């Protein structure tokens, strides 16, 4: 595997889940693969889970791991070609990327949508420059339009907890005080559309996601209706995608918060969220602390999804 940016990069999804569950049973079985190999993780944005789980995954595989926070201690990077660099940016990304590539064997990149220019975001300008100019296998640790390590961990978690062959999985928008990217819901939809689940997306009008990710998924604007019979509730906030409101907050309607009353409409569903989560905006204290909440095992599976991807990359070196 040379790149990991979306569900297609995993090939056969059942096979990938099987491999992940094998790795989970014996996570040190492939320690030889990473001997004298270096993983570089580059962060343009904050992280708790991705930083720790991906580093742990690399260490499980016997790799050396290095972390660079671009905004803390590195030079400020110019990303546009042709700019006269007389401002506060000391280095161009076109030098920085091949230099970073020269010190490592595999690169993970976190570079969120900036909500300044929809085209730049949806063309994955930063991630694609790493793919093009680093000379190394590159995986997304949440880029502008996707968070495929999260969605893969989510799928593994659903596989572990499902009680029926084809569970009903509902992705629900929920309110949040700040504008958040569409990366997590995009990738979750991307994966659920390929998985053996009955997938429904619910959000207020105006929050439609890119059709490239939604594909044939069912959209239900009435959250209560969407929750009926659900086996998994996957909550997430995102800012508007559709023009002319790209990156804007259109609603903070607290009636969309996942609460005890809302969960009562479901088939005793499990509650999922990628974290970090704002309590009593996205979900109430009661629900996130309830036995139906699987946010902690979900986060733990980030180590497994990362390890599966990095293992495949090591095998292709
Ligand atoms: C980010 C987001 O919504 O994309 C990261 C989630 C994994 N969340 C925040 O910035 C709070
Ligand atoms: N879920 C997730 O990616 O969390 P972090 O932003 O803390 O890495």
mmCIF file of C-alpha atoms and ligand atoms in Angstrom:
data_model
loop_
_atom_site.group_PDB
_atom_site.id
_atom_site.type_symbol
_atom_site.label_atom_id
_atom_site.label_comp_id
_atom_site.label_asym_id
_atom_site.label_seq_id
_atom_site.Cartn_x
_atom_site.Cartn_y
_atom_site.Cartn_z
ATOM 1 C CA UNK A 1 0.000 0.000 0.000
ATOM 2 C CA UNK A 2 1.478 3.350 -1.107
ATOM 3 C CA UNK A 3 -1.270 5.730 -0.012
ATOM 4 C CA UNK A 4 -4.114 5.574 2.471
ATOM 5 C CA UNK A 5 -6.688 8.299 2.001
ATOM 6 C CA UNK A 6 -10.019 6.491 1.541
ATOM 7 C CA UNK A 7 -11.847 3.175 1.824
ATOM 8 C CA UNK A 8 -10.776 2.029 -1.651
ATOM 9 C CA UNK A 9 -7.137 1.906 -0.570
ATOM 10 C CA UNK A 10 -7.985 -1.048 1.700
ATOM 11 C CA UNK A 11 -9.144 -3.222 -1.196
ATOM 12 C CA UNK A 12 -11.412 -6.023 0.019
ATOM 13 C CA UNK A 13 -13.012 -4.627 3.165
ATOM 14 C CA UNK A 14 -13.908 -7.971 4.780
ATOM 15 C CA UNK A 15 -10.303 -9.017 4.328
ATOM 16 C CA UNK A 16 -9.102 -5.770 5.924
ATOM 17 C CA UNK A 17 -11.400 -6.240 8.945
ATOM 18 C CA UNK A 18 -10.181 -9.820 9.328
ATOM 19 C CA UNK A 19 -6.570 -8.690 9.190
ATOM 20 C CA UNK A 20 -7.252 -5.958 11.747
ATOM 21 C CA UNK A 21 -8.899 -8.394 14.164
ATOM 22 C CA UNK A 22 -5.934 -10.783 13.777
ATOM 23 C CA UNK A 23 -3.550 -7.930 14.563
ATOM 24 C CA UNK A 24 -5.644 -7.034 17.605
ATOM 25 C CA UNK A 25 -5.238 -10.563 18.966
ATOM 26 C CA UNK A 26 -1.465 -10.458 18.600
ATOM 27 C CA UNK A 27 -0.237 -6.950 18.056
ATOM 28 C CA UNK A 28 3.468 -7.743 18.373
ATOM 29 C CA UNK A 29 3.486 -10.545 15.772
ATOM 30 C CA UNK A 30 4.925 -8.280 13.061
ATOM 31 C CA UNK A 31 7.634 -6.543 15.077
ATOM 32 C CA UNK A 32 10.301 -7.624 12.595
ATOM 33 C CA UNK A 33 8.624 -5.697 9.754
ATOM 34 C CA UNK A 34 9.526 -2.296 11.123
ATOM 35 C CA UNK A 35 13.099 -2.966 12.180
ATOM 36 C CA UNK A 36 15.281 0.020 11.241
ATOM 37 C CA UNK A 37 12.294 1.685 9.632
ATOM 38 C CA UNK A 38 11.129 5.141 10.646
ATOM 39 C CA UNK A 39 7.600 6.507 10.855
ATOM 40 C CA UNK A 40 7.234 10.279 10.654
ATOM 41 C CA UNK A 41 3.983 11.828 11.818
ATOM 42 C CA UNK A 42 3.415 15.419 10.702
ATOM 43 C CA UNK A 43 0.735 17.461 12.447
ATOM 44 C CA UNK A 44 -0.622 20.766 11.162
ATOM 45 C CA UNK A 45 -3.417 20.493 13.797
ATOM 46 C CA UNK A 46 -3.958 19.309 17.363
ATOM 47 C CA UNK A 47 -4.480 15.661 18.275
ATOM 48 C CA UNK A 48 -4.675 13.312 21.229
ATOM 49 C CA UNK A 49 -5.854 9.941 19.860
ATOM 50 C CA UNK A 50 -4.228 10.027 16.438
ATOM 51 C CA UNK A 51 -0.898 11.100 17.876
ATOM 52 C CA UNK A 52 -0.785 8.368 20.529
ATOM 53 C CA UNK A 53 -2.502 5.497 18.709
ATOM 54 C CA UNK A 54 -0.513 5.893 15.503
ATOM 55 C CA UNK A 55 2.771 6.177 17.381
ATOM 56 C CA UNK A 56 1.835 3.074 19.365
ATOM 57 C CA UNK A 57 0.931 1.243 16.150
ATOM 58 C CA UNK A 58 4.346 2.060 14.702
ATOM 59 C CA UNK A 59 6.083 0.897 17.885
ATOM 60 C CA UNK A 60 4.070 -2.366 17.895
ATOM 61 C CA UNK A 61 5.527 -2.965 14.429
ATOM 62 C CA UNK A 62 9.064 -2.343 15.679
ATOM 63 C CA UNK A 63 9.433 1.072 14.016
ATOM 64 C CA UNK A 64 11.166 4.164 15.225
ATOM 65 C CA UNK A 65 8.642 6.987 15.371
ATOM 66 C CA UNK A 66 9.125 10.753 15.060
ATOM 67 C CA UNK A 67 6.495 13.439 15.518
ATOM 68 C CA UNK A 68 6.658 16.932 14.057
ATOM 69 C CA UNK A 69 4.186 19.624 15.052
ATOM 70 C CA UNK A 70 4.417 22.138 12.254
ATOM 71 C CA UNK A 71 2.943 24.919 14.387
ATOM 72 C CA UNK A 72 5.130 24.304 17.418
ATOM 73 C CA UNK A 73 8.820 24.649 16.789
ATOM 74 C CA UNK A 74 8.987 24.095 13.023
ATOM 75 C CA UNK A 75 9.291 26.926 10.509
ATOM 76 C CA UNK A 76 6.051 28.408 9.276
ATOM 77 C CA UNK A 77 5.359 26.897 5.855
ATOM 78 C CA UNK A 78 4.258 28.606 2.667
ATOM 79 C CA UNK A 79 2.013 26.273 0.670
ATOM 80 C CA UNK A 80 1.330 28.386 -2.460
ATOM 81 C CA UNK A 81 3.775 28.282 -5.359
ATOM 82 C CA UNK A 82 4.769 31.626 -6.873
ATOM 83 C CA UNK A 83 4.358 33.654 -3.689
ATOM 84 C CA UNK A 84 7.026 36.269 -2.895
ATOM 85 C CA UNK A 85 7.963 35.024 0.552
ATOM 86 C CA UNK A 86 8.408 38.374 2.301
ATOM 87 C CA UNK A 87 5.883 37.605 5.079
ATOM 88 C CA UNK A 88 6.075 35.492 8.222
ATOM 89 C CA UNK A 89 6.618 32.147 6.463
ATOM 90 C CA UNK A 90 10.266 31.110 6.436
ATOM 91 C CA UNK A 91 10.120 27.878 4.437
ATOM 92 C CA UNK A 92 8.251 26.540 1.433
ATOM 93 C CA UNK A 93 6.410 23.230 1.673
ATOM 94 C CA UNK A 94 8.054 22.184 -1.620
ATOM 95 C CA UNK A 95 11.445 21.989 0.143
ATOM 96 C CA UNK A 96 10.069 20.882 3.507
ATOM 97 C CA UNK A 97 8.281 17.792 2.156
ATOM 98 C CA UNK A 98 11.198 16.121 0.337
ATOM 99 C CA UNK A 99 13.450 16.953 3.292
ATOM 100 C CA UNK A 100 11.019 15.249 5.681
ATOM 101 C CA UNK A 101 10.779 12.335 3.242
ATOM 102 C CA UNK A 102 14.556 11.902 3.329
ATOM 103 C CA UNK A 103 14.506 11.115 7.068
ATOM 104 C CA UNK A 104 11.829 8.430 7.118
ATOM 105 C CA UNK A 105 10.202 5.457 5.393
ATOM 106 C CA UNK A 106 6.495 6.190 5.914
ATOM 107 C CA UNK A 107 4.697 9.502 6.570
ATOM 108 C CA UNK A 108 1.395 10.221 8.299
ATOM 109 C CA UNK A 109 -0.103 13.682 7.746
ATOM 110 C CA UNK A 110 -2.756 15.619 9.641
ATOM 111 C CA UNK A 111 -3.902 18.713 7.747
ATOM 112 C CA UNK A 112 -7.504 19.794 8.364
ATOM 113 C CA UNK A 113 -9.723 21.750 6.019
ATOM 114 C CA UNK A 114 -9.003 25.434 6.419
ATOM 115 C CA UNK A 115 -12.430 26.642 5.253
ATOM 116 C CA UNK A 116 -10.771 29.452 3.308
ATOM 117 C CA UNK A 117 -11.175 27.955 -0.136
ATOM 118 C CA UNK A 118 -13.440 24.979 -0.781
ATOM 119 C CA UNK A 119 -11.517 23.903 -3.876
ATOM 120 C CA UNK A 120 -8.190 23.856 -2.053
ATOM 121 C CA UNK A 121 -9.750 21.819 0.751
ATOM 122 C CA UNK A 122 -11.575 19.342 -1.496
ATOM 123 C CA UNK A 123 -8.538 18.908 -3.747
ATOM 124 C CA UNK A 124 -6.566 17.885 -0.623
ATOM 125 C CA UNK A 125 -3.870 20.378 -1.533
ATOM 126 C CA UNK A 126 -1.557 19.661 1.395
ATOM 127 C CA UNK A 127 -1.978 15.873 1.613
ATOM 128 C CA UNK A 128 -1.502 15.491 -2.129
ATOM 129 C CA UNK A 129 1.728 17.474 -2.049
ATOM 130 C CA UNK A 130 3.066 14.999 0.521
ATOM 131 C CA UNK A 131 1.999 12.119 -1.742
ATOM 132 C CA UNK A 132 3.641 13.768 -4.738
ATOM 133 C CA UNK A 133 6.855 15.161 -3.329
ATOM 134 C CA UNK A 134 7.886 13.030 -0.330
ATOM 135 C CA UNK A 135 8.827 9.911 -2.303
ATOM 136 C CA UNK A 136 7.414 7.826 0.564
ATOM 137 C CA UNK A 137 4.142 6.032 1.319
ATOM 138 C CA UNK A 138 1.739 8.564 2.862
ATOM 139 C CA UNK A 139 -1.355 8.027 4.985
ATOM 140 C CA UNK A 140 -3.970 10.503 6.124
ATOM 141 C CA UNK A 141 -4.228 11.165 9.861
ATOM 142 C CA UNK A 142 -7.266 13.371 9.023
ATOM 143 C CA UNK A 143 -6.844 15.583 6.052
ATOM 144 C CA UNK A 144 -9.220 18.170 4.591
ATOM 145 C CA UNK A 145 -11.901 15.795 3.326
ATOM 146 C CA UNK A 146 -11.408 12.519 5.161
ATOM 147 C CA UNK A 147 -10.340 10.714 8.300
ATOM 148 C CA UNK A 148 -9.936 7.141 7.035
ATOM 149 C CA UNK A 149 -8.075 5.792 10.088
ATOM 150 C CA UNK A 150 -11.030 6.874 12.207
ATOM 151 C CA UNK A 151 -13.614 5.354 9.871
ATOM 152 C CA UNK A 152 -11.675 2.084 9.683
ATOM 153 C CA UNK A 153 -11.547 1.943 13.507
ATOM 154 C CA UNK A 154 -15.281 2.713 13.568
ATOM 155 C CA UNK A 155 -15.984 -0.153 11.197
ATOM 156 C CA UNK A 156 -13.881 -2.562 13.273
ATOM 157 C CA UNK A 157 -15.832 -1.443 16.361
ATOM 158 C CA UNK A 158 -19.200 -1.973 14.669
ATOM 159 C CA UNK A 159 -18.030 -5.418 13.567
ATOM 160 C CA UNK A 160 -17.144 -6.261 17.183
ATOM 161 C CA UNK A 161 -20.382 -4.994 18.740
ATOM 162 C CA UNK A 162 -23.047 -5.784 16.134
ATOM 163 C CA UNK A 163 -25.768 -8.229 17.179
ATOM 164 C CA UNK A 164 -27.291 -8.729 13.739
ATOM 165 C CA UNK A 165 -25.753 -9.534 10.391
ATOM 166 C CA UNK A 166 -26.794 -6.181 8.908
ATOM 167 C CA UNK A 167 -27.200 -3.572 11.659
ATOM 168 C CA UNK A 168 -28.862 -0.195 11.171
ATOM 169 C CA UNK A 169 -26.211 2.515 11.523
ATOM 170 C CA UNK A 170 -27.248 6.160 11.816
ATOM 171 C CA UNK A 171 -24.863 9.060 11.322
ATOM 172 C CA UNK A 172 -26.400 12.061 13.053
ATOM 173 C CA UNK A 173 -25.349 15.693 12.955
ATOM 174 C CA UNK A 174 -25.344 17.325 16.413
ATOM 175 C CA UNK A 175 -24.774 20.923 17.541
ATOM 176 C CA UNK A 176 -21.337 22.400 18.309
ATOM 177 C CA UNK A 177 -20.157 25.960 19.053
ATOM 178 C CA UNK A 178 -17.383 26.037 16.419
ATOM 179 C CA UNK A 179 -17.248 25.193 12.722
ATOM 180 C CA UNK A 180 -15.842 21.686 12.254
ATOM 181 C CA UNK A 181 -14.632 19.959 9.071
ATOM 182 C CA UNK A 182 -16.625 17.337 7.155
ATOM 183 C CA UNK A 183 -13.691 14.894 7.198
ATOM 184 C CA UNK A 184 -15.062 12.525 9.846
ATOM 185 C CA UNK A 185 -18.626 12.241 8.459
ATOM 186 C CA UNK A 186 -17.262 12.010 4.883
ATOM 187 C CA UNK A 187 -15.048 9.042 5.720
ATOM 188 C CA UNK A 188 -17.664 7.418 7.926
ATOM 189 C CA UNK A 189 -20.126 7.565 4.992
ATOM 190 C CA UNK A 190 -17.416 6.362 2.603
ATOM 191 C CA UNK A 191 -16.875 3.269 4.768
ATOM 192 C CA UNK A 192 -20.493 2.566 5.719
ATOM 193 C CA UNK A 193 -21.507 2.649 2.061
ATOM 194 C CA UNK A 194 -19.078 -0.225 1.449
ATOM 195 C CA UNK A 195 -19.945 -2.160 4.613
ATOM 196 C CA UNK A 196 -22.765 -4.623 5.223
ATOM 197 C CA UNK A 197 -24.974 -2.170 7.138
ATOM 198 C CA UNK A 198 -28.256 -0.341 6.657
ATOM 199 C CA UNK A 199 -26.886 3.203 6.598
ATOM 200 C CA UNK A 200 -28.904 6.362 7.261
ATOM 201 C CA UNK A 201 -27.665 9.952 7.567
ATOM 202 C CA UNK A 202 -29.692 12.547 9.465
ATOM 203 C CA UNK A 203 -29.000 16.277 9.661
ATOM 204 C CA UNK A 204 -30.850 19.586 9.465
ATOM 205 C CA UNK A 205 -31.454 20.951 5.960
ATOM 206 C CA UNK A 206 -28.414 22.745 4.605
ATOM 207 C CA UNK A 207 -25.929 20.257 6.092
ATOM 208 C CA UNK A 208 -25.844 17.962 3.042
ATOM 209 C CA UNK A 209 -22.403 16.396 2.584
ATOM 210 C CA UNK A 210 -20.496 15.949 -0.684
ATOM 211 C CA UNK A 211 -22.382 13.437 -2.857
ATOM 212 C CA UNK A 212 -19.052 11.743 -3.603
ATOM 213 C CA UNK A 213 -19.168 10.372 -0.031
ATOM 214 C CA UNK A 214 -22.934 10.155 0.538
ATOM 215 C CA UNK A 215 -23.493 8.135 -2.661
ATOM 216 C CA UNK A 216 -26.648 6.031 -2.267
ATOM 217 C CA UNK A 217 -27.027 6.499 1.506
ATOM 218 C CA UNK A 218 -30.499 7.297 2.807
ATOM 219 C CA UNK A 219 -30.950 10.893 4.029
ATOM 220 C CA UNK A 220 -33.629 11.469 6.670
ATOM 221 C CA UNK A 221 -34.147 15.063 7.816
ATOM 222 C CA UNK A 222 -36.240 14.002 10.804
ATOM 223 C CA UNK A 223 -33.786 12.844 13.481
ATOM 224 C CA UNK A 224 -36.473 11.034 15.524
ATOM 225 C CA UNK A 225 -37.513 9.016 12.475
ATOM 226 C CA UNK A 226 -33.898 8.206 11.620
ATOM 227 C CA UNK A 227 -33.280 6.894 15.140
ATOM 228 C CA UNK A 228 -36.148 4.383 14.982
ATOM 229 C CA UNK A 229 -34.772 0.862 15.156
ATOM 230 C CA UNK A 230 -31.129 2.001 15.008
ATOM 231 C CA UNK A 231 -28.446 -0.376 16.318
ATOM 232 C CA UNK A 232 -25.655 2.225 16.274
ATOM 233 C CA UNK A 233 -25.877 6.002 16.668
ATOM 234 C CA UNK A 234 -22.785 7.771 15.362
ATOM 235 C CA UNK A 235 -22.871 11.446 16.344
ATOM 236 C CA UNK A 236 -20.739 14.185 14.815
ATOM 237 C CA UNK A 237 -20.937 17.871 14.146
ATOM 238 C CA UNK A 238 -19.848 19.360 10.850
ATOM 239 C CA UNK A 239 -20.102 22.753 9.228
ATOM 240 C CA UNK A 240 -22.046 23.233 6.005
ATOM 241 C CA UNK A 241 -20.547 21.832 2.816
ATOM 242 C CA UNK A 242 -22.954 23.172 0.211
ATOM 243 C CA UNK A 243 -22.421 26.556 -1.416
ATOM 244 C CA UNK A 244 -22.759 29.392 -0.600
ATOM 245 C CA UNK A 245 -22.425 28.341 3.054
ATOM 246 C CA UNK A 246 -19.241 26.223 2.890
ATOM 247 C CA UNK A 247 -17.601 26.152 6.322
ATOM 248 C CA UNK A 248 -20.456 28.020 8.030
ATOM 249 C CA UNK A 249 -22.538 27.136 11.077
ATOM 250 C CA UNK A 250 -26.202 27.139 10.048
ATOM 251 C CA UNK A 251 -27.715 25.748 13.232
ATOM 252 C CA UNK A 252 -26.977 25.204 16.901
ATOM 253 C CA UNK A 253 -30.322 23.525 17.472
ATOM 254 C CA UNK A 254 -29.960 21.740 20.809
ATOM 255 C CA UNK A 255 -32.925 19.495 20.020
ATOM 256 C CA UNK A 256 -30.384 17.510 17.933
ATOM 257 C CA UNK A 257 -28.229 16.676 21.000
ATOM 258 C CA UNK A 258 -28.138 12.907 21.551
ATOM 259 C CA UNK A 259 -30.043 12.432 24.825
ATOM 260 C CA UNK A 260 -31.786 9.702 26.811
ATOM 261 C CA UNK A 261 -35.075 10.589 25.097
ATOM 262 C CA UNK A 262 -33.488 10.316 21.656
ATOM 263 C CA UNK A 263 -31.730 7.032 22.431
ATOM 264 C CA UNK A 264 -35.072 5.618 23.672
ATOM 265 C CA UNK A 265 -36.264 5.728 20.044
ATOM 266 C CA UNK A 266 -33.555 3.277 18.978
ATOM 267 C CA UNK A 267 -33.158 -0.471 19.204
ATOM 268 C CA UNK A 268 -31.109 -0.055 22.400
ATOM 269 C CA UNK A 269 -28.390 1.342 20.141
ATOM 270 C CA UNK A 270 -24.742 1.741 20.940
ATOM 271 C CA UNK A 271 -23.489 5.323 21.014
ATOM 272 C CA UNK A 272 -20.360 6.195 19.027
ATOM 273 C CA UNK A 273 -18.295 9.354 18.526
ATOM 274 C CA UNK A 274 -14.743 9.802 17.234
ATOM 275 C CA UNK A 275 -13.827 12.118 20.170
ATOM 276 C CA UNK A 276 -12.966 14.739 21.265
ATOM 277 C CA UNK A 277 -16.605 15.392 22.120
ATOM 278 C CA UNK A 278 -18.296 18.360 23.769
ATOM 279 C CA UNK A 279 -20.651 17.014 26.396
ATOM 280 C CA UNK A 280 -24.174 18.389 26.534
ATOM 281 C CA UNK A 281 -23.747 19.842 23.039
ATOM 282 C CA UNK A 282 -23.243 16.651 20.993
ATOM 283 C CA UNK A 283 -24.307 14.139 23.665
ATOM 284 C CA UNK A 284 -25.537 14.303 27.243
ATOM 285 C CA UNK A 285 -23.433 13.159 30.201
ATOM 286 C CA UNK A 286 -25.946 10.367 30.833
ATOM 287 C CA UNK A 287 -25.601 8.836 27.382
ATOM 288 C CA UNK A 288 -21.837 9.075 27.028
ATOM 289 C CA UNK A 289 -21.464 7.492 30.482
ATOM 290 C CA UNK A 290 -24.093 4.808 29.838
ATOM 291 C CA UNK A 291 -23.270 1.136 29.186
ATOM 292 C CA UNK A 292 -24.411 1.735 25.580
ATOM 293 C CA UNK A 293 -21.553 4.183 24.986
ATOM 294 C CA UNK A 294 -18.630 2.514 23.191
ATOM 295 C CA UNK A 295 -16.522 5.622 22.607
ATOM 296 C CA UNK A 296 -13.577 4.258 24.604
ATOM 297 C CA UNK A 297 -13.231 0.888 22.800
ATOM 298 C CA UNK A 298 -13.820 2.829 19.570
ATOM 299 C CA UNK A 299 -10.854 5.087 20.344
ATOM 300 C CA UNK A 300 -8.784 2.049 21.377
ATOM 301 C CA UNK A 301 -9.374 0.575 17.923
ATOM 302 C CA UNK A 302 -7.506 3.524 16.420
ATOM 303 C CA UNK A 303 -4.322 1.683 17.336
ATOM 304 C CA UNK A 304 -5.561 -1.324 15.354
ATOM 305 C CA UNK A 305 -6.667 0.559 12.246
ATOM 306 C CA UNK A 306 -3.362 2.449 12.168
ATOM 307 C CA UNK A 307 -1.367 -0.719 12.679
ATOM 308 C CA UNK A 308 -3.171 -2.502 9.825
ATOM 309 C CA UNK A 309 -2.426 0.375 7.442
ATOM 310 C CA UNK A 310 1.199 0.833 8.509
ATOM 311 C CA UNK A 311 1.784 -2.941 8.345
ATOM 312 C CA UNK A 312 0.539 -2.989 4.757
ATOM 313 C CA UNK A 313 2.786 -0.055 3.907
ATOM 314 C CA UNK A 314 5.812 -1.759 5.463
ATOM 315 C CA UNK A 315 5.042 -4.890 3.454
ATOM 316 C CA UNK A 316 5.119 -2.833 0.247
ATOM 317 C CA UNK A 317 8.447 -1.080 0.903
HETATM 318 C C1 LIG B 1 -11.888 17.589 14.627
HETATM 319 C C2 LIG B 1 -12.949 17.420 13.548
HETATM 320 O O1 LIG B 1 -14.127 17.572 13.844
HETATM 321 O O2 LIG B 1 -12.599 17.112 12.395
HETATM 322 C C3 LIG B 1 -11.146 16.296 14.873
HETATM 323 C C4 LIG B 1 -11.981 15.093 15.134
HETATM 324 C C5 LIG B 1 -11.198 13.844 15.172
HETATM 325 N N1 LIG B 1 -12.511 17.997 15.853
HETATM 326 C C6 LIG B 1 -12.275 19.178 16.439
HETATM 327 O O3 LIG B 1 -11.574 19.991 15.899
HETATM 328 C C7 LIG B 1 -12.930 19.435 17.767
HETATM 329 N N1 LIG B 2 -10.535 11.001 16.832
HETATM 330 C C1 LIG B 2 -9.377 11.671 16.643
HETATM 331 O O1 LIG B 2 -8.789 11.665 15.556
HETATM 332 O O2 LIG B 2 -8.913 12.303 17.755
HETATM 333 P P1 LIG B 2 -7.666 13.306 17.823
HETATM 334 O O3 LIG B 2 -8.079 14.537 17.069
HETATM 335 O O4 LIG B 2 -7.470 13.549 19.285
HETATM 336 O O5 LIG B 2 -6.492 12.661 17.182
#
